[in-house]
XYZ file of C-alpha atoms in Angstrom:
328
model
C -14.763 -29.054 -21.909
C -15.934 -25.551 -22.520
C -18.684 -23.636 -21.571
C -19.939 -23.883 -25.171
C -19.731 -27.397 -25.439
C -21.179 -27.587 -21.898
C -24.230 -26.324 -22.760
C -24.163 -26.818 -26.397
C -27.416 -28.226 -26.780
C -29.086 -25.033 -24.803
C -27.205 -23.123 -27.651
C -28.903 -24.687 -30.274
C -32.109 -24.118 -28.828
C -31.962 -20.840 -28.404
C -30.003 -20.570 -32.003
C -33.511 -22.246 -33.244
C -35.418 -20.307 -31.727
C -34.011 -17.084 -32.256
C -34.006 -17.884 -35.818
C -37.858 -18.945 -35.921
C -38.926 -15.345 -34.159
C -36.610 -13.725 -36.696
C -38.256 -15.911 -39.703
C -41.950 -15.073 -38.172
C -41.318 -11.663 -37.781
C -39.229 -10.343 -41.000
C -38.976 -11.224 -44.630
C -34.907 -12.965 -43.752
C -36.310 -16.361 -44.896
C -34.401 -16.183 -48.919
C -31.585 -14.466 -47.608
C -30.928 -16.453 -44.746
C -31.469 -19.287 -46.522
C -28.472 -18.767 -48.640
C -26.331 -18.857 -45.646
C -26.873 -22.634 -44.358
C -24.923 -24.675 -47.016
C -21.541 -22.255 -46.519
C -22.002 -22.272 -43.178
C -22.381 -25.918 -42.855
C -19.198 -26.826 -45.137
C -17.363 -24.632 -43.534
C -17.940 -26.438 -40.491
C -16.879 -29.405 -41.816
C -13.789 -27.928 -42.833
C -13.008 -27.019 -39.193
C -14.186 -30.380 -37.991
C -11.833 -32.192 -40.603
C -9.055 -29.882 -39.928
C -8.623 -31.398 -36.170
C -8.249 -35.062 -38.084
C -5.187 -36.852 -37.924
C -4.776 -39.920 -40.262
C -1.711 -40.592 -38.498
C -4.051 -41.583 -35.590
C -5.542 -44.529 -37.709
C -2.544 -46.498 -36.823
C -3.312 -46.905 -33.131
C -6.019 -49.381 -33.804
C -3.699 -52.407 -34.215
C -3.436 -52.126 -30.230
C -6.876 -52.809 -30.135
C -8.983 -54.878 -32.917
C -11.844 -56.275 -30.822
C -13.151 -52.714 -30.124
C -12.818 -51.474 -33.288
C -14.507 -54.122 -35.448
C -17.135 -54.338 -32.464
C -17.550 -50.592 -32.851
C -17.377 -50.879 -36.738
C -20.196 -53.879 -36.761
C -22.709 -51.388 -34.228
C -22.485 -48.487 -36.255
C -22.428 -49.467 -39.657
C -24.516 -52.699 -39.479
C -26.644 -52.896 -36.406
C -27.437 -48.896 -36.220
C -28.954 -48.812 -40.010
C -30.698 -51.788 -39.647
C -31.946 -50.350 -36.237
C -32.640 -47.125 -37.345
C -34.782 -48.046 -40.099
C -37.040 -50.228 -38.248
C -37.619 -47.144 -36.064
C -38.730 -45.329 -39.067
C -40.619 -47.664 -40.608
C -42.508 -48.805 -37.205
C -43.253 -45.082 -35.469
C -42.829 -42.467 -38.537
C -44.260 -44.637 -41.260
C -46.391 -41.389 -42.002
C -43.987 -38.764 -42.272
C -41.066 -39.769 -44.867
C -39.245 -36.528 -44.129
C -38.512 -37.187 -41.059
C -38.232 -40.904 -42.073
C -35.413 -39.718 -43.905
C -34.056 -37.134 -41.418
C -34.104 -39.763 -38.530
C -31.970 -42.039 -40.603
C -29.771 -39.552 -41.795
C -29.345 -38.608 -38.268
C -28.337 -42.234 -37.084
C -26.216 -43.684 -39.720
C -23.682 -41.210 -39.044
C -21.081 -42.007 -36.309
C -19.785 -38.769 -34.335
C -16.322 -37.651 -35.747
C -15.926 -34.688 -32.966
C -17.386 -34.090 -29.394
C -17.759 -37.993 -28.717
C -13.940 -37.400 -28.009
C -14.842 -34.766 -25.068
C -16.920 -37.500 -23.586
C -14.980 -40.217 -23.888
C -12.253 -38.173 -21.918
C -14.418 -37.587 -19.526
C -15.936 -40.726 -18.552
C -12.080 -42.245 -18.853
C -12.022 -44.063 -21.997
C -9.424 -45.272 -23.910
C -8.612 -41.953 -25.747
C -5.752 -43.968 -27.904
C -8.794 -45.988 -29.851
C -11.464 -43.485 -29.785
C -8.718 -40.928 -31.650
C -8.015 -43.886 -33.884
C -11.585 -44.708 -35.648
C -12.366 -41.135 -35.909
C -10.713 -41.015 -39.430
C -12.117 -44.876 -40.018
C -15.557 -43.990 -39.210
C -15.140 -40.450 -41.560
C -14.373 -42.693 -44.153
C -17.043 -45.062 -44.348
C -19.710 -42.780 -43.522
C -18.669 -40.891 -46.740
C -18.597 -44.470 -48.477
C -22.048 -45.513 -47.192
C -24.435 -42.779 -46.666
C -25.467 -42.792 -50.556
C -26.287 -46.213 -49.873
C -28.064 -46.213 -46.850
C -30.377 -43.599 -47.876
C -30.979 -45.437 -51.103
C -31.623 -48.784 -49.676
C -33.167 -47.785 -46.242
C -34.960 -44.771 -47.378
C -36.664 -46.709 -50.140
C -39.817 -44.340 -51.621
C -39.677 -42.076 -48.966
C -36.106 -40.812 -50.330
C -37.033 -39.825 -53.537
C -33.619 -39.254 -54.630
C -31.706 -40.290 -57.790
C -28.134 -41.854 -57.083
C -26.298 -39.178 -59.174
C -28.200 -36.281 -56.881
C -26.912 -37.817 -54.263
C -23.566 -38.800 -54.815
C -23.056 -35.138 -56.458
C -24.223 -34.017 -52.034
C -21.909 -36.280 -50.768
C -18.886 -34.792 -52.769
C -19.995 -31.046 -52.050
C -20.538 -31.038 -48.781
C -18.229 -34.125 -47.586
C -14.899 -34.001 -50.281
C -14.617 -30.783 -50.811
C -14.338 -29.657 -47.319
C -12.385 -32.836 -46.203
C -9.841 -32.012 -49.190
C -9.980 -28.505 -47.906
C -8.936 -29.568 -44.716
C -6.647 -32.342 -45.972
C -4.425 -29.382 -48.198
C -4.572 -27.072 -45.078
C -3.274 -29.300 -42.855
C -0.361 -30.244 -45.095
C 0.313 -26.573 -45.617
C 0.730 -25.833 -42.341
C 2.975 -28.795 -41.585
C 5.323 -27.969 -44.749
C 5.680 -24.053 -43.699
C 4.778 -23.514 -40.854
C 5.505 -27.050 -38.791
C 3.597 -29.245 -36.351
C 3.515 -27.207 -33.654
C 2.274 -24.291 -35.479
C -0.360 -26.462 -36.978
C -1.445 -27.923 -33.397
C -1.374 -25.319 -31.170
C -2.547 -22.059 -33.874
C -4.846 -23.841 -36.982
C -6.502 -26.925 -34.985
C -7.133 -24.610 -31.712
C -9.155 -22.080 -34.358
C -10.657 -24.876 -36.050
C -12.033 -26.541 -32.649
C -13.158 -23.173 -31.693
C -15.014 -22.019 -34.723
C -17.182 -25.145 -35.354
C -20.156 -24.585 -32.885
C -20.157 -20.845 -34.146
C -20.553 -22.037 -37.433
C -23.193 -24.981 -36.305
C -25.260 -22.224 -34.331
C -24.936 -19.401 -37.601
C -26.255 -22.590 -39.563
C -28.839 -23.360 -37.336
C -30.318 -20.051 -36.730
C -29.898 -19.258 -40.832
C -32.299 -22.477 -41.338
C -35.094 -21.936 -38.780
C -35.182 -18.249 -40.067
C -35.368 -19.560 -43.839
C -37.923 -22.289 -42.947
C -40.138 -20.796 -40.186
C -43.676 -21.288 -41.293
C -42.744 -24.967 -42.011
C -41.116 -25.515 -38.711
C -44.456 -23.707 -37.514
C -46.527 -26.228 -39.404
C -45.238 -29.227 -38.320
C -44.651 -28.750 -35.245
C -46.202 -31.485 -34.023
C -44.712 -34.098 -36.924
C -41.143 -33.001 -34.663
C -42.431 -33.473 -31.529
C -42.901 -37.023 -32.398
C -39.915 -37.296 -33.724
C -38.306 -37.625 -30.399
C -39.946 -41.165 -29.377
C -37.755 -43.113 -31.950
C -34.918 -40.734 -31.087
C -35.293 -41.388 -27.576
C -35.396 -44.914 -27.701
C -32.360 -44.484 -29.809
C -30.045 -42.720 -27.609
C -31.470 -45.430 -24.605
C -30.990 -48.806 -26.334
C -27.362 -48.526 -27.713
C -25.715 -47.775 -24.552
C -27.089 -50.847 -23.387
C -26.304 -52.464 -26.669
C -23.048 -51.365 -26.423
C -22.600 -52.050 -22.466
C -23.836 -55.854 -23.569
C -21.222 -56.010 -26.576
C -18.589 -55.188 -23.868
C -19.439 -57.696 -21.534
C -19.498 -60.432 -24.059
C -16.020 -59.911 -25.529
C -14.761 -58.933 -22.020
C -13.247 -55.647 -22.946
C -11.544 -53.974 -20.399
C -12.791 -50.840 -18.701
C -11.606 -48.154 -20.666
C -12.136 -49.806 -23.832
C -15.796 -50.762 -22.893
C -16.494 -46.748 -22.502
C -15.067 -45.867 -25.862
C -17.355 -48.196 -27.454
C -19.973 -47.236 -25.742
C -19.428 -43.143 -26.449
C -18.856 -44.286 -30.563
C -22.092 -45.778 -30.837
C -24.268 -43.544 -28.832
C -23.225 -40.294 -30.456
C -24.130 -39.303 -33.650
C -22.575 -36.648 -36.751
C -25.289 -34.836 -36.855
C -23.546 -31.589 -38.718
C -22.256 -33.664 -41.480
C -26.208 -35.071 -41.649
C -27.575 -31.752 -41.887
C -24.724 -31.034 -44.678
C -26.138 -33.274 -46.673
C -29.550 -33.101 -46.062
C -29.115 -29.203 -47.138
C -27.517 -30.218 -50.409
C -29.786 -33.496 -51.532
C -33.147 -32.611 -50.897
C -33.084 -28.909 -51.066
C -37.086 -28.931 -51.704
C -38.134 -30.829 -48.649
C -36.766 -28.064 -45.478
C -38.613 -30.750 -42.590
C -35.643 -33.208 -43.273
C -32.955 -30.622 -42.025
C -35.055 -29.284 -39.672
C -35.873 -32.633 -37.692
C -31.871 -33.490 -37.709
C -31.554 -30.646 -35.253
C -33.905 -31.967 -32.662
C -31.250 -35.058 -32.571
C -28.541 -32.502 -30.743
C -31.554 -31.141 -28.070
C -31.373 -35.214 -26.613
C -28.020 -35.970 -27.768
C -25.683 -34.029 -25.766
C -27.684 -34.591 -22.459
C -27.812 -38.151 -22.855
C -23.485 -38.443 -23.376
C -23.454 -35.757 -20.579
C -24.964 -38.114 -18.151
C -23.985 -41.349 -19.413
C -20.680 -39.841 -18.770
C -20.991 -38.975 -15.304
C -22.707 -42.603 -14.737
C -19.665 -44.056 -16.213
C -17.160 -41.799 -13.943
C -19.232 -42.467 -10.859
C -19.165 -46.537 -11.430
C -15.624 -45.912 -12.128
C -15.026 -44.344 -9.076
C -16.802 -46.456 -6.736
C -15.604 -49.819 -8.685
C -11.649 -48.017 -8.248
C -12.933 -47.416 -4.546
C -13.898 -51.098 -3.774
C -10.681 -52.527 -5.336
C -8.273 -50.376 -2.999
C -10.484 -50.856 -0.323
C -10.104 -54.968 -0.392
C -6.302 -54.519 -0.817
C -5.941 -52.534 2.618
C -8.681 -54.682 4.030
């Protein structure tokens, strides 16, 4: 992992922040503003670049997981998400409708770095990346219509019309550059020169994005300051009650180890970039719904960080134990 993706959510922060001062102090806010949206899909574009459909093939080996995985984050998380919406930000629909946007999108990126590190099965967790990219793009119009309810305010055709711009287009992008590379320039060339600049250019694109939006938006990040601050109860009680979900789900089907961490890192961690994509593009007029998805990163990325390092240590010690009874 690198230093950037150490410390991403520190990054993010400070991208916020330096983007607020900038908004507060100078006139950037219509200028900047213009920069989110192409910053954000060409994000994507980098994310979907490092996608391999080939990968989708792998989850034969391992079906339990998978549909266990599929039923948390496509069933249980809306359903769970909305109820925290509904019970602690029945007030505020914007963030209502940033909170779920947030959720009901499974990670398709850095929930790889931590399943590698807490020793998951990397074979699976490579696998439903491209599954769970699919049905996100399949579902999201629907959640947000049937879970968002009045406080969406969206017609289906404004929405479906976001989805394509910010979701097709760059995944066809990526799709057709992919393929290019492979037909003239070969795999290798394709792995080692255009995903290596992909991986490395999406969290300069996600902090460009960030800063352009705090900078556009500052006296409404200003005003509502405290509106985010209570975003983070439902978020935090998030981010603790699916690992244990997940740790539960595990125990009943009696998944092995390495398994059991992979589902655990694919239902904790969440897409927020692609949420922010699309809360740029459908609801353009209402700046607190893309604002709150970025306080999701700032508890995020700590909370796989250590759940990580729990998972390593109890590997470690449990790894420990069994050699120890075998000399013993």
């Amino acid at each position: 992992m690198s230093t950037s993706e150490k410390f991403q959510s520190v990054f993010v922060a400070l991208a916020a922040a330096l983007g607020l001062g900038a908004g507060l102090l100078w006139p950037i806010g219509e200028a900047t503003g213009l920069l989110v949206l192409p910053a954000l899909m060409l994000m994507l574009v980098a994310v979907f670049v490092q996608v391999d459909a080939a990968q989708v093939r792998e989850v034969r080996g391992a079906r339990t997981v998978v549909v266990a995985g599929l039923v948390l984050n496509f069933v249980f998380t809306p359903l769970f998400a909305w109820a925290l919406g509904a019970g602690l930000l029945g007030d505020s629909p914007d963030l209502r409708i940033g909170l779920l946007l947030l959720l009901v999108t499974p990670c398709t990126d850095w929930y790889l770095v931590f399943t590698g590190l807490a020793r998951g099965h990397m074979g699976v967790a490579s696998a439903v990346l491209p599954v769970n990219l699919l049905l996100q793009l399949l579902l999201l119009p629907v959640y947000i219509l049937l879970l968002g309810g009045e406080a969406a305010m969206v017609d289906s055709a404004t929405l479906v019309e976001a989805v394509l711009l910010v979701l097709v287009v760059p995944l066809v992008t990526a799709v057709v550059a992919r393929w290019s590379a492979l037909r003239w320039k070969g795999d290798q060339w394709r792995d080692e020169r255009l995903v290596s600049m992909a991986s490395t250019s999406v969290l300069p694109l996600l902090y460009v994005a960030v800063f352009a939006m705090f900078a556009g938006q500052a006296r409404t990040v200003v005003a509502h300051l405290g509106d985010l601050a209570i975003l983070m109860l439902p978020l935090a009680l998030f981010f603790l009650v699916m690992p244990l979900v997940a740790v539960g789900v595990s125990r009943l089907l009696r998944l092995p180890a390495d398994q059991r961490v992979t589902l655990t890192m694919t239902t904790v961690a969440r897409n927020s970039p692609v949420a922010l994509a699309i809360a740029v593009a459908a609801f353009p007029d209402r700046p607190l719904i893309a604002v709150a998805l970025v306080v999701g990163p700032l508890l995020e990325l700590p909370v796989l960080a250590v759940l990580s390092q729990i998972v390593r240590v109890r590997d470690t010690t449990r790894r420990f134990c069994v050699r120890r009874g075998r000399n013993g």
